Amino acid sequence: MSQEPLLPETRFDPSPVTAKPLPARPATRAGLGLMMRLEFAESMRARWFHFYALVVIGLMAMLITTGISESRVLGFTGLSRLLVTYIQIMMAVLPLFIIVTTARSMVGDREAGNLEYMLAFPVGLAAWYWGRFLTRLVLVLAPVGMALALASLYGLARGHAIPWSHIALYSGLVAALAACFLGIGFLISALSRSTEVALGASLLVWLALVALLDLMFLSVLIQGQVAPDAVIAIALANPLQSFRTASMILFDPQLILLGPSSYVILDHFGVMGYVAWAMAYPAALGGVLAAIGYWRFTRGDLV
């Protein structure tokens, strides 16, 4: 008779079984850095960034080749003439690019299912949201910085005096304007339920802000017996108008082109006080709007 194989002897271990701890969630700073690297890699593959960089740097190259720095208009010549023209053009180009591309970012990820995929990773919502915000701010400002560097190299090659202080102030103004419209774009993206709604709302906001630059709007307010100080306050509440006036005040400290309204501005702010306001106000407005967008984003249906 064949014997059945004996089962292996099992020994009971009385010691308690301790479960292995789960991997800790990354710290906020580590998660923020991870999301910034991921957003940077995705933006480098996106067509909007390459087209945006080509437009921003190409505009500077086009102004250089036209010889605009050799002309004299209202006393401006050399690199100062080139910079004031470039900044006035960027006032219309930069906000439109930022608000249209940013307003479709989060809602586009929600529609494509990318947001649900990203939420599966151990990264907090704060790191995901603000990582995208900071990365987009850097990516938007990088081509502008390259364009200003190109203008400086051109000025040095041509023997023009380089207004380094004006270049630094212009860089601050552009950074503040970019932060403002990034905040508007993130707020629109958090409130919208589809990319079509986000795109339409972004264009509507941009057109409304551009319309506030129109003198016809201000003339209607004046005809309605509105106090001049209130009219100027409404105009300066527009971040585009604040940027435009600050870019003018650097080369025209008396604001002759603005007429009698310059007295109200200079009496209340002064030259450098208004430049500081034009930097602080749009940046703070963009941060507040982005924070409201984050609050709405975390309170709503994420997927």
PDB file of C-alpha atoms in Angstrom:
ATOM      1  CA  MET A   1       0.000   0.000   0.000  1.00  0.00           C
ATOM      2  CA  SER A   2       1.437   3.358  -1.085  1.00  0.00           C
ATOM      3  CA  GLN A   3       1.655   6.061   1.497  1.00  0.00           C
ATOM      4  CA  GLU A   4       0.214   9.464   0.760  1.00  0.00           C
ATOM      5  CA  PRO A   5       2.759  12.301   0.829  1.00  0.00           C
ATOM      6  CA  LEU A   6       2.768  14.078   4.116  1.00  0.00           C
ATOM      7  CA  LEU A   7       1.831  17.747   4.104  1.00  0.00           C
ATOM      8  CA  PRO A   8       4.613  20.126   5.066  1.00  0.00           C
ATOM      9  CA  GLU A   9       4.625  20.939   8.719  1.00  0.00           C
ATOM     10  CA  THR A  10       3.307  24.415   9.448  1.00  0.00           C
ATOM     11  CA  ARG A  11       4.365  26.359  12.488  1.00  0.00           C
ATOM     12  CA  PHE A  12       2.273  29.028  14.114  1.00  0.00           C
ATOM     13  CA  ASP A  13       4.024  32.323  14.654  1.00  0.00           C
ATOM     14  CA  PRO A  14       2.405  34.111  17.619  1.00  0.00           C
ATOM     15  CA  SER A  15       3.987  37.457  16.767  1.00  0.00           C
ATOM     16  CA  PRO A  16       1.472  40.004  15.417  1.00  0.00           C
ATOM     17  CA  VAL A  17       1.510  40.716  11.730  1.00  0.00           C
ATOM     18  CA  THR A  18       2.349  44.307  10.967  1.00  0.00           C
ATOM     19  CA  ALA A  19       1.212  45.701   7.672  1.00  0.00           C
ATOM     20  CA  LYS A  20       3.757  47.534   5.591  1.00  0.00           C
ATOM     21  CA  PRO A  21       3.090  51.230   5.594  1.00  0.00           C
ATOM     22  CA  LEU A  22       1.769  52.687   2.369  1.00  0.00           C
ATOM     23  CA  PRO A  23       4.092  54.979   0.512  1.00  0.00           C
ATOM     24  CA  ALA A  24       3.694  58.491   1.810  1.00  0.00           C
ATOM     25  CA  ARG A  25       2.104  61.064  -0.429  1.00  0.00           C
ATOM     26  CA  PRO A  26       4.643  63.443  -1.860  1.00  0.00           C
ATOM     27  CA  ALA A  27       5.101  66.704  -0.062  1.00  0.00           C
ATOM     28  CA  THR A  28       3.450  69.768  -1.460  1.00  0.00           C
ATOM     29  CA  ARG A  29       6.730  71.159  -2.721  1.00  0.00           C
ATOM     30  CA  ALA A  30       7.722  67.874  -4.360  1.00  0.00           C
ATOM     31  CA  GLY A  31       4.293  67.514  -5.963  1.00  0.00           C
ATOM     32  CA  LEU A  32       4.441  71.104  -7.188  1.00  0.00           C
ATOM     33  CA  GLY A  33       7.818  70.512  -8.806  1.00  0.00           C
ATOM     34  CA  LEU A  34       6.568  67.283 -10.388  1.00  0.00           C
ATOM     35  CA  MET A  35       3.543  68.990 -11.906  1.00  0.00           C
ATOM     36  CA  MET A  36       5.655  71.871 -13.182  1.00  0.00           C
ATOM     37  CA  ARG A  37       7.993  69.468 -14.968  1.00  0.00           C
ATOM     38  CA  LEU A  38       5.033  67.564 -16.430  1.00  0.00           C
ATOM     39  CA  GLU A  39       3.288  70.730 -17.615  1.00  0.00           C
ATOM     40  CA  PHE A  40       6.543  72.006 -19.092  1.00  0.00           C
ATOM     41  CA  ALA A  41       7.051  68.778 -21.046  1.00  0.00           C
ATOM     42  CA  GLU A  42       3.474  68.839 -22.336  1.00  0.00           C
ATOM     43  CA  SER A  43       3.703  72.489 -23.366  1.00  0.00           C
ATOM     44  CA  MET A  44       6.933  71.851 -25.254  1.00  0.00           C
ATOM     45  CA  ARG A  45       5.010  69.366 -27.393  1.00  0.00           C
ATOM     46  CA  ALA A  46       2.008  71.659 -27.872  1.00  0.00           C
ATOM     47  CA  ARG A  47       1.596  73.700 -31.020  1.00  0.00           C
ATOM     48  CA  TRP A  48       0.233  76.756 -29.252  1.00  0.00           C
ATOM     49  CA  PHE A  49       3.504  77.429 -27.458  1.00  0.00           C
ATOM     50  CA  HIS A  50       5.655  77.145 -30.590  1.00  0.00           C
ATOM     51  CA  PHE A  51       3.278  79.409 -32.507  1.00  0.00           C
ATOM     52  CA  TYR A  52       3.150  81.883 -29.620  1.00  0.00           C
ATOM     53  CA  ALA A  53       6.961  81.989 -29.314  1.00  0.00           C
ATOM     54  CA  LEU A  54       7.285  82.447 -33.066  1.00  0.00           C
ATOM     55  CA  VAL A  55       4.866  85.390 -33.027  1.00  0.00           C
ATOM     56  CA  VAL A  56       6.435  87.104 -29.992  1.00  0.00           C
ATOM     57  CA  ILE A  57      10.043  86.787 -31.157  1.00  0.00           C
ATOM     58  CA  GLY A  58       9.117  87.274 -34.819  1.00  0.00           C
ATOM     59  CA  LEU A  59       7.469  90.618 -34.053  1.00  0.00           C
ATOM     60  CA  MET A  60      10.688  91.872 -32.496  1.00  0.00           C
ATOM     61  CA  ALA A  61      12.740  90.602 -35.420  1.00  0.00           C
ATOM     62  CA  MET A  62      10.350  92.278 -37.853  1.00  0.00           C
ATOM     63  CA  LEU A  63      10.600  95.607 -36.021  1.00  0.00           C
ATOM     64  CA  ILE A  64      14.381  95.339 -36.075  1.00  0.00           C
ATOM     65  CA  THR A  65      14.538  94.682 -39.812  1.00  0.00           C
ATOM     66  CA  THR A  66      12.238  97.612 -40.594  1.00  0.00           C
ATOM     67  CA  GLY A  67      14.778 100.025 -39.122  1.00  0.00           C
ATOM     68  CA  ILE A  68      12.285 101.569 -36.736  1.00  0.00           C
ATOM     69  CA  SER A  69      15.071 102.283 -34.252  1.00  0.00           C
ATOM     70  CA  GLU A  70      16.606 104.743 -36.734  1.00  0.00           C
ATOM     71  CA  SER A  71      13.447 106.889 -36.937  1.00  0.00           C
ATOM     72  CA  ARG A  72      12.401 109.659 -34.580  1.00  0.00           C
ATOM     73  CA  VAL A  73       8.786 110.107 -33.490  1.00  0.00           C
ATOM     74  CA  LEU A  74       7.806 112.479 -30.662  1.00  0.00           C
ATOM     75  CA  GLY A  75      11.438 112.579 -29.567  1.00  0.00           C
ATOM     76  CA  PHE A  76      11.796 108.792 -29.292  1.00  0.00           C
ATOM     77  CA  THR A  77      14.664 107.247 -31.216  1.00  0.00           C
ATOM     78  CA  GLY A  78      17.078 104.337 -30.984  1.00  0.00           C
ATOM     79  CA  LEU A  79      16.182 101.364 -28.806  1.00  0.00           C
ATOM     80  CA  SER A  80      13.627 103.411 -26.874  1.00  0.00           C
ATOM     81  CA  ARG A  81      11.569 103.878 -30.025  1.00  0.00           C
ATOM     82  CA  LEU A  82      11.824 100.144 -30.757  1.00  0.00           C
ATOM     83  CA  LEU A  83      10.757  99.115 -27.255  1.00  0.00           C
ATOM     84  CA  VAL A  84       7.791 101.462 -26.996  1.00  0.00           C
ATOM     85  CA  THR A  85       6.452 100.192 -30.331  1.00  0.00           C
ATOM     86  CA  TYR A  86       6.959  96.542 -29.386  1.00  0.00           C
ATOM     87  CA  ILE A  87       5.277  96.917 -26.000  1.00  0.00           C
ATOM     88  CA  GLN A  88       2.237  98.602 -27.535  1.00  0.00           C
ATOM     89  CA  ILE A  89       1.852  95.693 -29.960  1.00  0.00           C
ATOM     90  CA  MET A  90       2.256  93.131 -27.192  1.00  0.00           C
ATOM     91  CA  MET A  91      -0.541  94.785 -25.245  1.00  0.00           C
ATOM     92  CA  ALA A  92      -2.987  93.337 -27.778  1.00  0.00           C
ATOM     93  CA  VAL A  93      -1.211  90.075 -28.655  1.00  0.00           C
ATOM     94  CA  LEU A  94      -0.150  88.779 -25.230  1.00  0.00           C
ATOM     95  CA  PRO A  95      -3.533  88.847 -23.401  1.00  0.00           C
ATOM     96  CA  LEU A  96      -5.364  87.233 -26.316  1.00  0.00           C
ATOM     97  CA  PHE A  97      -2.932  84.313 -26.543  1.00  0.00           C
ATOM     98  CA  ILE A  98      -2.933  83.775 -22.786  1.00  0.00           C
ATOM     99  CA  ILE A  99      -6.651  83.894 -22.131  1.00  0.00           C
ATOM    100  CA  VAL A 100      -7.664  81.755 -25.129  1.00  0.00           C
ATOM    101  CA  THR A 101      -5.131  78.964 -24.521  1.00  0.00           C
ATOM    102  CA  THR A 102      -5.525  78.960 -20.736  1.00  0.00           C
ATOM    103  CA  ALA A 103      -9.327  79.016 -20.632  1.00  0.00           C
ATOM    104  CA  ARG A 104      -9.424  75.713 -22.539  1.00  0.00           C
ATOM    105  CA  SER A 105      -6.775  73.946 -20.430  1.00  0.00           C
ATOM    106  CA  MET A 106      -8.596  72.383 -17.468  1.00  0.00           C
ATOM    107  CA  VAL A 107     -11.978  72.001 -19.132  1.00  0.00           C
ATOM    108  CA  GLY A 108     -10.244  70.396 -22.108  1.00  0.00           C
ATOM    109  CA  ASP A 109      -8.512  67.913 -19.790  1.00  0.00           C
ATOM    110  CA  ARG A 110     -11.874  67.113 -18.201  1.00  0.00           C
ATOM    111  CA  GLU A 111     -13.493  66.420 -21.572  1.00  0.00           C
ATOM    112  CA  ALA A 112     -10.576  64.322 -22.830  1.00  0.00           C
ATOM    113  CA  GLY A 113     -10.379  62.269 -19.625  1.00  0.00           C
ATOM    114  CA  ASN A 114      -6.858  63.443 -18.790  1.00  0.00           C
ATOM    115  CA  LEU A 115      -8.000  64.997 -15.532  1.00  0.00           C
ATOM    116  CA  GLU A 116      -9.385  61.702 -14.241  1.00  0.00           C
ATOM    117  CA  TYR A 117      -6.097  60.030 -15.174  1.00  0.00           C
ATOM    118  CA  MET A 118      -4.031  62.682 -13.371  1.00  0.00           C
ATOM    119  CA  LEU A 119      -6.156  62.451 -10.223  1.00  0.00           C
ATOM    120  CA  ALA A 120      -5.209  58.780  -9.950  1.00  0.00           C
ATOM    121  CA  PHE A 121      -1.668  59.799  -9.062  1.00  0.00           C
ATOM    122  CA  PRO A 122      -0.741  60.751  -5.489  1.00  0.00           C
ATOM    123  CA  VAL A 123      -0.551  64.452  -6.265  1.00  0.00           C
ATOM    124  CA  GLY A 124      -2.696  66.963  -4.439  1.00  0.00           C
ATOM    125  CA  LEU A 125      -5.114  69.255  -6.211  1.00  0.00           C
ATOM    126  CA  ALA A 126      -3.233  72.317  -4.988  1.00  0.00           C
ATOM    127  CA  ALA A 127       0.037  71.064  -6.486  1.00  0.00           C
ATOM    128  CA  TRP A 128      -1.711  70.145  -9.739  1.00  0.00           C
ATOM    129  CA  TYR A 129      -3.491  73.494 -10.071  1.00  0.00           C
ATOM    130  CA  TRP A 130      -0.742  75.886  -9.003  1.00  0.00           C
ATOM    131  CA  GLY A 131       1.936  73.863 -10.749  1.00  0.00           C
ATOM    132  CA  ARG A 132       0.149  74.454 -14.025  1.00  0.00           C
ATOM    133  CA  PHE A 133      -0.327  78.129 -13.212  1.00  0.00           C
ATOM    134  CA  LEU A 134       3.337  78.787 -12.431  1.00  0.00           C
ATOM    135  CA  THR A 135       4.591  76.788 -15.397  1.00  0.00           C
ATOM    136  CA  ARG A 136       2.344  78.639 -17.805  1.00  0.00           C
ATOM    137  CA  LEU A 137       3.517  81.936 -16.369  1.00  0.00           C
ATOM    138  CA  VAL A 138       7.147  80.980 -16.985  1.00  0.00           C
ATOM    139  CA  LEU A 139       6.402  79.709 -20.491  1.00  0.00           C
ATOM    140  CA  VAL A 140       4.509  82.862 -21.412  1.00  0.00           C
ATOM    141  CA  LEU A 141       7.283  85.155 -20.189  1.00  0.00           C
ATOM    142  CA  ALA A 142      10.203  83.196 -21.661  1.00  0.00           C
ATOM    143  CA  PRO A 143       9.644  84.264 -25.317  1.00  0.00           C
ATOM    144  CA  VAL A 144       9.144  87.884 -24.230  1.00  0.00           C
ATOM    145  CA  GLY A 145      12.432  87.769 -22.361  1.00  0.00           C
ATOM    146  CA  MET A 146      14.145  86.328 -25.432  1.00  0.00           C
ATOM    147  CA  ALA A 147      12.680  89.102 -27.590  1.00  0.00           C
ATOM    148  CA  LEU A 148      13.924  91.794 -25.207  1.00  0.00           C
ATOM    149  CA  ALA A 149      17.348  90.134 -25.119  1.00  0.00           C
ATOM    150  CA  LEU A 150      17.372  90.156 -28.924  1.00  0.00           C
ATOM    151  CA  ALA A 151      16.581  93.878 -28.902  1.00  0.00           C
ATOM    152  CA  SER A 152      19.398  94.519 -26.418  1.00  0.00           C
ATOM    153  CA  LEU A 153      21.906  92.633 -28.570  1.00  0.00           C
ATOM    154  CA  TYR A 154      20.759  94.577 -31.598  1.00  0.00           C
ATOM    155  CA  GLY A 155      21.146  97.854 -29.717  1.00  0.00           C
ATOM    156  CA  LEU A 156      24.664  96.947 -28.639  1.00  0.00           C
ATOM    157  CA  ALA A 157      25.602  95.983 -32.202  1.00  0.00           C
ATOM    158  CA  ARG A 158      24.245  99.261 -33.565  1.00  0.00           C
ATOM    159  CA  GLY A 159      25.854 101.345 -30.845  1.00  0.00           C
ATOM    160  CA  HIS A 160      22.579 102.532 -29.312  1.00  0.00           C
ATOM    161  CA  ALA A 161      22.281 103.414 -25.647  1.00  0.00           C
ATOM    162  CA  ILE A 162      20.595 100.544 -23.810  1.00  0.00           C
ATOM    163  CA  PRO A 163      17.871 101.732 -21.382  1.00  0.00           C
ATOM    164  CA  TRP A 164      18.356  98.888 -18.906  1.00  0.00           C
ATOM    165  CA  SER A 165      16.021 100.420 -16.338  1.00  0.00           C
ATOM    166  CA  HIS A 166      13.227 100.678 -18.904  1.00  0.00           C
ATOM    167  CA  ILE A 167      13.821  97.081 -20.009  1.00  0.00           C
ATOM    168  CA  ALA A 168      13.572  95.920 -16.399  1.00  0.00           C
ATOM    169  CA  LEU A 169      10.384  97.910 -15.814  1.00  0.00           C
ATOM    170  CA  TYR A 170       8.863  96.646 -19.047  1.00  0.00           C
ATOM    171  CA  SER A 171       9.659  93.095 -17.999  1.00  0.00           C
ATOM    172  CA  GLY A 172       7.843  93.678 -14.707  1.00  0.00           C
ATOM    173  CA  LEU A 173       4.832  95.184 -16.461  1.00  0.00           C
ATOM    174  CA  VAL A 174       4.601  92.265 -18.896  1.00  0.00           C
ATOM    175  CA  ALA A 175       4.910  89.765 -16.031  1.00  0.00           C
ATOM    176  CA  ALA A 176       2.096  91.495 -14.126  1.00  0.00           C
ATOM    177  CA  LEU A 177      -0.144  91.573 -17.210  1.00  0.00           C
ATOM    178  CA  ALA A 178       0.565  87.896 -17.922  1.00  0.00           C
ATOM    179  CA  ALA A 179      -0.278  86.925 -14.325  1.00  0.00           C
ATOM    180  CA  CYS A 180      -3.526  88.878 -14.543  1.00  0.00           C
ATOM    181  CA  PHE A 181      -4.777  87.186 -17.693  1.00  0.00           C
ATOM    182  CA  LEU A 182      -3.591  83.794 -16.522  1.00  0.00           C
ATOM    183  CA  GLY A 183      -5.788  84.249 -13.461  1.00  0.00           C
ATOM    184  CA  ILE A 184      -8.722  85.234 -15.670  1.00  0.00           C
ATOM    185  CA  GLY A 185      -8.127  82.234 -17.916  1.00  0.00           C
ATOM    186  CA  PHE A 186      -7.922  79.760 -15.028  1.00  0.00           C
ATOM    187  CA  LEU A 187     -11.104  81.173 -13.513  1.00  0.00           C
ATOM    188  CA  ILE A 188     -12.962  80.820 -16.823  1.00  0.00           C
ATOM    189  CA  SER A 189     -11.656  77.277 -17.245  1.00  0.00           C
ATOM    190  CA  ALA A 190     -12.796  76.327 -13.734  1.00  0.00           C
ATOM    191  CA  LEU A 191     -16.294  77.732 -14.283  1.00  0.00           C
ATOM    192  CA  SER A 192     -16.878  76.413 -17.818  1.00  0.00           C
ATOM    193  CA  ARG A 193     -18.339  73.000 -18.580  1.00  0.00           C
ATOM    194  CA  SER A 194     -17.129  72.720 -22.177  1.00  0.00           C
ATOM    195  CA  THR A 195     -14.320  74.048 -24.341  1.00  0.00           C
ATOM    196  CA  GLU A 196     -16.766  75.953 -26.551  1.00  0.00           C
ATOM    197  CA  VAL A 197     -18.153  77.864 -23.564  1.00  0.00           C
ATOM    198  CA  ALA A 198     -14.628  78.559 -22.275  1.00  0.00           C
ATOM    199  CA  LEU A 199     -13.462  79.825 -25.659  1.00  0.00           C
ATOM    200  CA  GLY A 200     -16.500  82.080 -26.100  1.00  0.00           C
ATOM    201  CA  ALA A 201     -16.222  83.483 -22.571  1.00  0.00           C
ATOM    202  CA  SER A 202     -12.509  84.203 -22.976  1.00  0.00           C
ATOM    203  CA  LEU A 203     -13.053  86.103 -26.214  1.00  0.00           C
ATOM    204  CA  LEU A 204     -15.946  88.015 -24.661  1.00  0.00           C
ATOM    205  CA  VAL A 205     -13.827  89.069 -21.677  1.00  0.00           C
ATOM    206  CA  TRP A 206     -10.967  90.142 -23.928  1.00  0.00           C
ATOM    207  CA  LEU A 207     -13.281  92.190 -26.138  1.00  0.00           C
ATOM    208  CA  ALA A 208     -14.866  93.829 -23.094  1.00  0.00           C
ATOM    209  CA  LEU A 209     -11.479  94.871 -21.727  1.00  0.00           C
ATOM    210  CA  VAL A 210     -10.381  96.175 -25.131  1.00  0.00           C
ATOM    211  CA  ALA A 211     -13.654  98.087 -25.473  1.00  0.00           C
ATOM    212  CA  LEU A 212     -12.967  99.855 -22.174  1.00  0.00           C
ATOM    213  CA  LEU A 213      -9.920 101.380 -23.851  1.00  0.00           C
ATOM    214  CA  ASP A 214     -12.180 103.127 -26.335  1.00  0.00           C
ATOM    215  CA  LEU A 215     -12.600 106.829 -25.770  1.00  0.00           C
ATOM    216  CA  MET A 216     -16.254 106.531 -26.806  1.00  0.00           C
ATOM    217  CA  PHE A 217     -16.976 104.583 -23.637  1.00  0.00           C
ATOM    218  CA  LEU A 218     -15.339 107.222 -21.485  1.00  0.00           C
ATOM    219  CA  SER A 219     -17.118 110.008 -23.369  1.00  0.00           C
ATOM    220  CA  VAL A 220     -20.479 108.376 -22.629  1.00  0.00           C
ATOM    221  CA  LEU A 221     -19.626 108.351 -18.934  1.00  0.00           C
ATOM    222  CA  ILE A 222     -18.628 112.007 -19.050  1.00  0.00           C
ATOM    223  CA  GLN A 223     -21.841 112.953 -20.860  1.00  0.00           C
ATOM    224  CA  GLY A 224     -23.745 111.149 -18.129  1.00  0.00           C
ATOM    225  CA  GLN A 225     -22.449 113.693 -15.605  1.00  0.00           C
ATOM    226  CA  VAL A 226     -20.037 111.213 -14.013  1.00  0.00           C
ATOM    227  CA  ALA A 227     -17.237 112.834 -12.043  1.00  0.00           C
ATOM    228  CA  PRO A 228     -13.927 112.908 -13.963  1.00  0.00           C
ATOM    229  CA  ASP A 229     -12.077 111.205 -11.104  1.00  0.00           C
ATOM    230  CA  ALA A 230     -14.576 108.322 -11.218  1.00  0.00           C
ATOM    231  CA  VAL A 231     -14.187 108.001 -14.993  1.00  0.00           C
ATOM    232  CA  ILE A 232     -10.405 107.830 -14.677  1.00  0.00           C
ATOM    233  CA  ALA A 233     -10.712 105.306 -11.828  1.00  0.00           C
ATOM    234  CA  ILE A 234     -12.924 103.075 -14.004  1.00  0.00           C
ATOM    235  CA  ALA A 235     -10.429 103.316 -16.845  1.00  0.00           C
ATOM    236  CA  LEU A 236      -7.457 102.484 -14.627  1.00  0.00           C
ATOM    237  CA  ALA A 237      -9.308  99.501 -13.133  1.00  0.00           C
ATOM    238  CA  ASN A 238      -8.869  97.909 -16.548  1.00  0.00           C
ATOM    239  CA  PRO A 239      -5.507  96.063 -16.426  1.00  0.00           C
ATOM    240  CA  LEU A 240      -4.925  96.764 -20.112  1.00  0.00           C
ATOM    241  CA  GLN A 241      -5.353 100.485 -19.552  1.00  0.00           C
ATOM    242  CA  SER A 242      -3.044 100.391 -16.542  1.00  0.00           C
ATOM    243  CA  PHE A 243      -0.415  98.630 -18.629  1.00  0.00           C
ATOM    244  CA  ARG A 244      -0.808 101.055 -21.521  1.00  0.00           C
ATOM    245  CA  THR A 245      -0.532 104.140 -19.330  1.00  0.00           C
ATOM    246  CA  ALA A 246       2.498 102.757 -17.457  1.00  0.00           C
ATOM    247  CA  SER A 247       4.275 101.951 -20.721  1.00  0.00           C
ATOM    248  CA  MET A 248       3.692 105.541 -21.830  1.00  0.00           C
ATOM    249  CA  ILE A 249       4.766 107.138 -18.566  1.00  0.00           C
ATOM    250  CA  LEU A 250       8.254 105.625 -18.797  1.00  0.00           C
ATOM    251  CA  PHE A 251       9.059 107.704 -21.867  1.00  0.00           C
ATOM    252  CA  ASP A 252       6.593 110.535 -21.291  1.00  0.00           C
ATOM    253  CA  PRO A 253       6.714 111.360 -17.548  1.00  0.00           C
ATOM    254  CA  GLN A 254       4.280 114.257 -18.019  1.00  0.00           C
ATOM    255  CA  LEU A 255       1.741 112.068 -19.885  1.00  0.00           C
ATOM    256  CA  ILE A 256       1.191 114.773 -22.473  1.00  0.00           C
ATOM    257  CA  LEU A 257      -0.601 112.331 -24.772  1.00  0.00           C
ATOM    258  CA  LEU A 258      -3.333 111.716 -22.168  1.00  0.00           C
ATOM    259  CA  GLY A 259      -4.286 115.376 -21.870  1.00  0.00           C
ATOM    260  CA  PRO A 260      -5.982 116.704 -18.705  1.00  0.00           C
ATOM    261  CA  SER A 261      -6.401 113.216 -17.207  1.00  0.00           C
ATOM    262  CA  SER A 262      -2.650 113.131 -16.641  1.00  0.00           C
ATOM    263  CA  TYR A 263      -3.034 115.682 -13.817  1.00  0.00           C
ATOM    264  CA  VAL A 264      -5.334 113.349 -11.892  1.00  0.00           C
ATOM    265  CA  ILE A 265      -2.987 110.385 -12.336  1.00  0.00           C
ATOM    266  CA  LEU A 266       0.193 112.238 -11.456  1.00  0.00           C
ATOM    267  CA  ASP A 267      -1.387 114.048  -8.490  1.00  0.00           C
ATOM    268  CA  HIS A 268      -2.609 110.795  -6.940  1.00  0.00           C
ATOM    269  CA  PHE A 269       0.292 108.473  -7.804  1.00  0.00           C
ATOM    270  CA  GLY A 270       3.322 110.248  -9.189  1.00  0.00           C
ATOM    271  CA  VAL A 271       5.482 108.668 -11.883  1.00  0.00           C
ATOM    272  CA  MET A 272       7.104 105.801  -9.976  1.00  0.00           C
ATOM    273  CA  GLY A 273       4.059 105.361  -7.767  1.00  0.00           C
ATOM    274  CA  TYR A 274       1.904 104.720 -10.800  1.00  0.00           C
ATOM    275  CA  VAL A 275       4.446 102.287 -12.290  1.00  0.00           C
ATOM    276  CA  ALA A 276       4.391 100.375  -8.989  1.00  0.00           C
ATOM    277  CA  TRP A 277       0.579 100.377  -9.069  1.00  0.00           C
ATOM    278  CA  ALA A 278       0.541  99.132 -12.662  1.00  0.00           C
ATOM    279  CA  MET A 279       2.718  96.191 -11.596  1.00  0.00           C
ATOM    280  CA  ALA A 280       1.075  95.347  -8.275  1.00  0.00           C
ATOM    281  CA  TYR A 281      -2.586  95.722  -9.236  1.00  0.00           C
ATOM    282  CA  PRO A 282      -2.731  93.328 -12.260  1.00  0.00           C
ATOM    283  CA  ALA A 283      -0.560  90.744 -10.484  1.00  0.00           C
ATOM    284  CA  ALA A 284      -2.740  90.847  -7.360  1.00  0.00           C
ATOM    285  CA  LEU A 285      -5.913  90.710  -9.450  1.00  0.00           C
ATOM    286  CA  GLY A 286      -4.646  87.672 -11.331  1.00  0.00           C
ATOM    287  CA  GLY A 287      -3.708  85.917  -8.090  1.00  0.00           C
ATOM    288  CA  VAL A 288      -7.129  86.581  -6.551  1.00  0.00           C
ATOM    289  CA  LEU A 289      -8.982  85.365  -9.642  1.00  0.00           C
ATOM    290  CA  ALA A 290      -6.799  82.249  -9.839  1.00  0.00           C
ATOM    291  CA  ALA A 291      -7.507  81.554  -6.153  1.00  0.00           C
ATOM    292  CA  ILE A 292     -11.245  81.885  -6.781  1.00  0.00           C
ATOM    293  CA  GLY A 293     -10.864  79.499  -9.705  1.00  0.00           C
ATOM    294  CA  TYR A 294      -9.072  76.995  -7.460  1.00  0.00           C
ATOM    295  CA  TRP A 295     -11.818  77.255  -4.848  1.00  0.00           C
ATOM    296  CA  ARG A 296     -14.478  76.654  -7.496  1.00  0.00           C
ATOM    297  CA  PHE A 297     -12.437  73.839  -9.023  1.00  0.00           C
ATOM    298  CA  THR A 298     -12.160  71.958  -5.727  1.00  0.00           C
ATOM    299  CA  ARG A 299     -15.839  72.446  -4.871  1.00  0.00           C
ATOM    300  CA  GLY A 300     -17.240  71.280  -8.199  1.00  0.00           C
ATOM    301  CA  ASP A 301     -17.402  67.967 -10.061  1.00  0.00           C
ATOM    302  CA  LEU A 302     -13.804  67.225 -10.998  1.00  0.00           C
ATOM    303  CA  VAL A 303     -14.533  64.616 -13.631  1.00  0.00           C
TER     304      VAL A 303
END
